Short mmCIF file of C-alpha atoms in Angstrom, two decimals:
data_model
loop_
_atom_site.label_atom_id
_atom_site.label_comp_id
_atom_site.label_asym_id
_atom_site.label_seq_id
_atom_site.Cartn_x
_atom_site.Cartn_y
_atom_site.Cartn_z
CA GLY A 31 83.88 108.11 73.97
CA ALA A 32 86.49 110.83 74.47
CA VAL A 33 88.12 109.51 77.61
CA VAL A 34 91.38 110.94 78.91
CA SER A 35 93.40 109.18 81.57
CA GLN A 36 96.28 110.34 83.73
CA HIS A 37 98.86 108.29 85.55
CA PRO A 38 99.60 108.31 88.37
CA SER A 39 96.57 109.75 90.13
CA TRP A 40 98.75 110.80 93.02
CA VAL A 41 102.47 110.79 93.79
CA ILE A 42 104.63 111.72 96.75
CA CYS A 43 108.31 112.38 96.15
CA LYS A 44 111.36 113.79 97.90
CA SER A 45 112.65 117.25 97.14
CA GLY A 46 115.17 117.19 94.29
CA THR A 47 113.75 114.18 92.48
CA SER A 48 111.95 114.19 89.14
CA VAL A 49 108.41 113.02 88.55
CA LYS A 50 106.77 112.02 85.27
CA ILE A 51 103.03 112.29 84.70
CA GLU A 52 101.37 110.63 81.72
CA CYS A 53 98.28 111.81 79.88
CA ARG A 54 96.56 109.50 77.41
CA SER A 55 93.58 109.88 75.14
CA LEU A 56 92.08 106.40 75.26
CA ASP A 57 89.64 106.36 72.37
CA PHE A 58 90.63 109.20 70.07
CA GLN A 59 93.69 110.82 68.57
CA ALA A 60 94.61 114.21 69.93
CA THR A 61 96.89 116.45 67.94
CA THR A 62 96.91 118.92 70.80
CA MET A 63 97.11 118.36 74.53
CA PHE A 64 97.16 120.95 77.27
CA TRP A 65 98.66 120.90 80.76
CA TYR A 66 97.11 122.86 83.62
CA ARG A 67 97.95 123.41 87.24
CA GLN A 68 95.27 123.86 89.87
CA PHE A 69 95.91 125.17 93.37
CA PRO A 70 93.43 124.42 96.18
CA LYS A 71 90.24 126.43 95.87
CA GLN A 72 91.63 128.16 92.80
CA SER A 73 91.26 128.10 89.09
CA LEU A 74 93.13 126.08 86.51
CA MET A 75 96.18 127.82 85.16
CA LEU A 76 97.33 126.83 81.68
CA MET A 77 100.97 125.82 81.76
CA ALA A 78 101.63 124.75 78.19
CA THR A 79 100.17 123.60 74.91
CA SER A 80 101.59 120.40 73.49
CA ASN A 81 101.38 119.44 69.82
CA GLU A 82 102.32 115.98 68.61
CA GLY A 83 105.79 115.90 67.14
CA SER A 84 106.76 119.46 68.02
CA LYS A 85 108.00 121.45 70.97
CA ALA A 86 105.49 122.57 73.54
CA THR A 87 104.43 126.18 73.80
CA TYR A 88 104.74 127.43 77.37
CA GLU A 89 102.69 130.19 78.96
CA GLN A 90 104.45 133.22 80.31
CA GLY A 91 106.05 132.57 83.67
CA VAL A 92 106.22 128.77 83.31
CA GLU A 93 109.78 127.41 83.41
CA LYS A 94 110.19 125.15 80.41
CA ASP A 95 113.37 123.58 81.81
CA LYS A 96 111.55 122.63 84.98
CA PHE A 97 108.34 121.36 83.41
CA LEU A 98 109.40 119.18 80.49
CA ILE A 99 106.63 118.23 78.13
CA ASN A 100 106.85 115.52 75.50
CA HIS A 101 104.07 114.67 73.04
CA ALA A 102 105.45 111.56 71.41
CA SER A 103 102.28 110.24 69.82
CA LEU A 104 98.72 111.24 69.04
CA THR A 105 97.52 109.57 72.23
CA LEU A 106 100.25 110.31 74.76
CA SER A 107 101.76 113.40 76.33
CA THR A 108 104.02 113.45 79.38
CA LEU A 109 104.86 116.15 81.88
CA THR A 110 108.09 115.74 83.84
CA VAL A 111 108.61 117.93 86.87
CA THR A 112 112.39 118.08 87.21
CA SER A 113 114.16 118.61 90.52
CA ALA A 114 110.84 119.00 92.28
CA HIS A 115 110.53 121.23 95.33
CA PRO A 116 107.71 121.67 97.85
CA GLU A 117 106.39 124.71 95.98
CA ASP A 118 105.73 122.43 92.99
CA SER A 119 103.17 120.52 95.03
CA SER A 120 99.89 120.94 93.22
CA PHE A 121 97.15 119.26 91.23
CA TYR A 122 98.18 118.79 87.59
CA ILE A 123 95.49 118.29 84.97
CA CYS A 124 95.83 117.48 81.31
CA SER A 125 93.32 117.78 78.51
CA ALA A 126 93.23 116.42 74.98
CA SER A 127 91.66 118.27 72.11
CA ARG A 128 89.36 116.71 69.52
CA SER A 129 87.61 118.41 66.66
CA SER A 130 83.85 118.73 67.18
CA GLY A 131 82.79 120.38 63.96
CA THR A 132 83.25 124.11 64.33
CA TYR A 133 85.62 124.04 67.25
CA ASN A 134 88.10 121.83 69.08
CA GLU A 135 86.62 120.44 72.28
CA GLN A 136 88.89 119.67 75.20
CA PHE A 137 88.42 116.53 77.26
CA PHE A 138 90.01 116.55 80.68
CA GLY A 139 91.86 113.91 82.62
CA PRO A 140 91.06 113.29 86.30
CA GLY A 141 94.24 114.99 87.46
CA THR A 142 97.41 114.02 89.34
CA ARG A 143 98.05 115.16 92.89
CA LEU A 144 101.79 115.84 93.39
CA THR A 145 103.18 116.25 96.89
CA VAL A 146 106.86 117.11 97.26
CA LEU A 147 108.31 116.55 100.72
CA GLY B 207 95.28 139.97 78.36
CA ASP B 208 92.18 137.84 78.18
CA SER B 209 90.54 136.98 81.47
CA VAL B 210 87.42 135.56 83.10
CA THR B 211 85.84 136.70 86.35
CA GLN B 212 83.11 134.75 88.08
CA MET B 213 81.28 135.23 91.32
CA GLU B 214 82.96 133.95 94.42
CA GLY B 215 81.60 131.00 96.29
CA PRO B 216 80.69 128.98 98.03
CA VAL B 217 77.06 129.27 97.04
CA THR B 218 74.63 127.33 99.21
CA LEU B 219 71.07 126.75 98.02
CA SER B 220 68.13 124.64 99.01
CA GLU B 221 66.87 122.01 96.60
CA GLU B 222 64.59 123.43 93.87
CA ALA B 223 65.96 126.96 94.30
CA PHE B 224 66.92 129.13 91.33
CA LEU B 225 70.62 129.31 90.52
CA THR B 226 72.61 132.11 88.94
CA ILE B 227 76.39 132.14 88.77
CA ASN B 228 77.72 135.32 87.22
CA CYS B 229 80.57 135.28 84.72
CA THR B 230 82.10 138.20 82.84
CA TYR B 231 85.04 138.18 80.50
CA THR B 232 87.64 140.39 78.89
CA ALA B 233 88.87 139.38 75.47
CA THR B 234 89.93 140.78 72.14
CA GLY B 235 88.05 139.54 69.15
CA TYR B 236 85.36 136.90 69.41
CA PRO B 237 86.11 134.17 71.92
CA SER B 238 84.09 131.02 72.48
CA LEU B 239 82.60 130.71 75.96
CA PHE B 240 82.17 127.63 78.12
CA TRP B 241 80.91 126.39 81.44
CA TYR B 242 82.67 123.36 82.91
CA VAL B 243 81.64 121.39 85.98
CA GLN B 244 83.89 119.47 88.37
CA TYR B 245 82.11 116.96 90.58
CA PRO B 246 83.92 115.82 93.74
CA GLY B 247 86.75 113.48 92.85
CA GLU B 248 86.20 113.74 89.11
CA GLY B 249 87.74 115.58 86.17
CA LEU B 250 86.27 118.64 84.50
CA GLN B 251 83.34 118.04 82.20
CA LEU B 252 81.97 120.40 79.60
CA LEU B 253 78.53 121.54 80.71
CA LEU B 254 77.62 123.90 77.89
CA LYS B 255 79.14 126.25 75.35
CA ALA B 256 78.42 129.19 73.04
CA THR B 257 80.61 130.12 70.13
CA LYS B 258 79.15 133.45 69.03
CA ALA B 259 77.20 136.42 70.34
CA ASP B 260 73.57 135.78 71.34
CA ASP B 261 74.07 132.00 71.25
CA LYS B 262 72.44 130.17 74.15
CA GLY B 263 74.10 127.06 75.46
CA SER B 264 72.01 124.58 77.39
CA ASN B 265 72.41 121.17 78.99
CA LYS B 266 70.87 119.27 81.91
CA GLY B 267 68.58 122.20 82.71
CA PHE B 268 71.44 124.71 82.81
CA GLU B 269 71.52 127.66 80.42
CA ALA B 270 73.85 130.52 79.58
CA THR B 271 73.61 133.20 76.90
CA TYR B 272 76.62 134.82 75.22
CA ARG B 273 76.08 138.56 75.75
CA LYS B 274 78.68 140.54 73.87
CA GLU B 275 77.28 143.92 74.87
CA THR B 276 77.78 143.15 78.56
CA THR B 277 80.68 140.68 78.04
CA SER B 278 78.84 138.16 80.17
CA PHE B 279 77.95 134.46 80.16
CA HIS B 280 75.93 133.91 83.32
CA LEU B 281 74.94 130.35 84.24
CA GLU B 282 71.33 129.72 85.30
CA LYS B 283 69.18 126.81 86.35
CA GLY B 284 65.57 127.05 87.36
CA SER B 285 65.50 124.31 89.98
CA VAL B 286 68.71 122.87 91.41
CA GLN B 287 69.10 119.37 92.80
CA VAL B 288 71.43 117.96 95.42
CA SER B 289 73.26 116.19 92.60
CA ASP B 290 74.21 119.59 91.12
CA SER B 291 76.61 120.18 94.01
CA ALA B 292 79.98 120.73 92.34
CA VAL B 293 82.46 123.41 91.34
CA TYR B 294 81.51 125.36 88.23
CA PHE B 295 84.11 127.04 86.02
CA CYS B 296 83.46 129.67 83.38
CA ALA B 297 86.05 129.69 80.60
CA LEU B 298 86.84 131.34 77.32
CA SER B 299 88.81 130.20 74.32
CA PRO B 300 90.40 133.12 72.49
CA TYR B 301 89.78 133.28 68.77
CA ASN B 302 92.43 131.58 66.68
CA GLN B 303 94.76 130.57 69.52
CA GLY B 304 94.74 126.84 69.08
CA GLY B 305 91.87 126.12 71.42
CA LYS B 306 93.55 127.15 74.68
CA LEU B 307 91.19 127.80 77.59
CA ILE B 308 91.32 130.59 80.14
CA PHE B 309 89.36 129.78 83.28
CA GLY B 310 87.62 131.81 85.92
CA GLN B 311 88.36 131.03 89.55
CA GLY B 312 85.52 128.56 89.95
CA THR B 313 82.36 128.74 92.07
CA GLU B 314 81.54 126.00 94.52
CA LEU B 315 77.85 125.16 94.68
CA SER B 316 76.35 123.22 97.56
CA VAL B 317 72.69 122.20 97.34
CA LYS B 318 71.00 121.09 100.55
CA PRO B 319 67.97 118.79 100.64
#
């Protein structure tokens, strides 16, 4: 159990277009989902925390108007990169949180590779 | 702010060698500590965790002990296998911040037969 999927697994788009990435918890309900960005050979950087039915909480330095997050249900969160530019090219990873007794364990999706031309 | 620092890679070992990957952290309060593993082409998986000082997390032969006095959570394995080749991330979850994770930079491990 505790499987998280992301779609698409990779996407190539032209500069100036918008791209939507979906994150789904397949076999559990997740009140909280997280979005991370990972650069090559580098760590994961938390972008935002998404709670079902409320506005996302963005980390310092992350443009909320550029990275739109919607958490419409307990199993789905979406990240939309608006007016994408080459510097937005990266590996985007989501995770979904599930209570495991004393703490909330995060389960990670496989990631989405975004390339902006 | 809270942060995690882990030893730089890549680390290359021969099969059956002893593994240590150092991890130290800076945090206010009492964070929970984690090691995640990312195998090639796959998503991050929780390897082990410790939620309070002196706890030892263990899984698949890997161990790490939450040392508050040295603010460390070093990962160890007595005898590595080729299948352990992956990127290992140390992470902390600050107390009472909704479960967010702060990751170290990752350490790539390559085990040769």
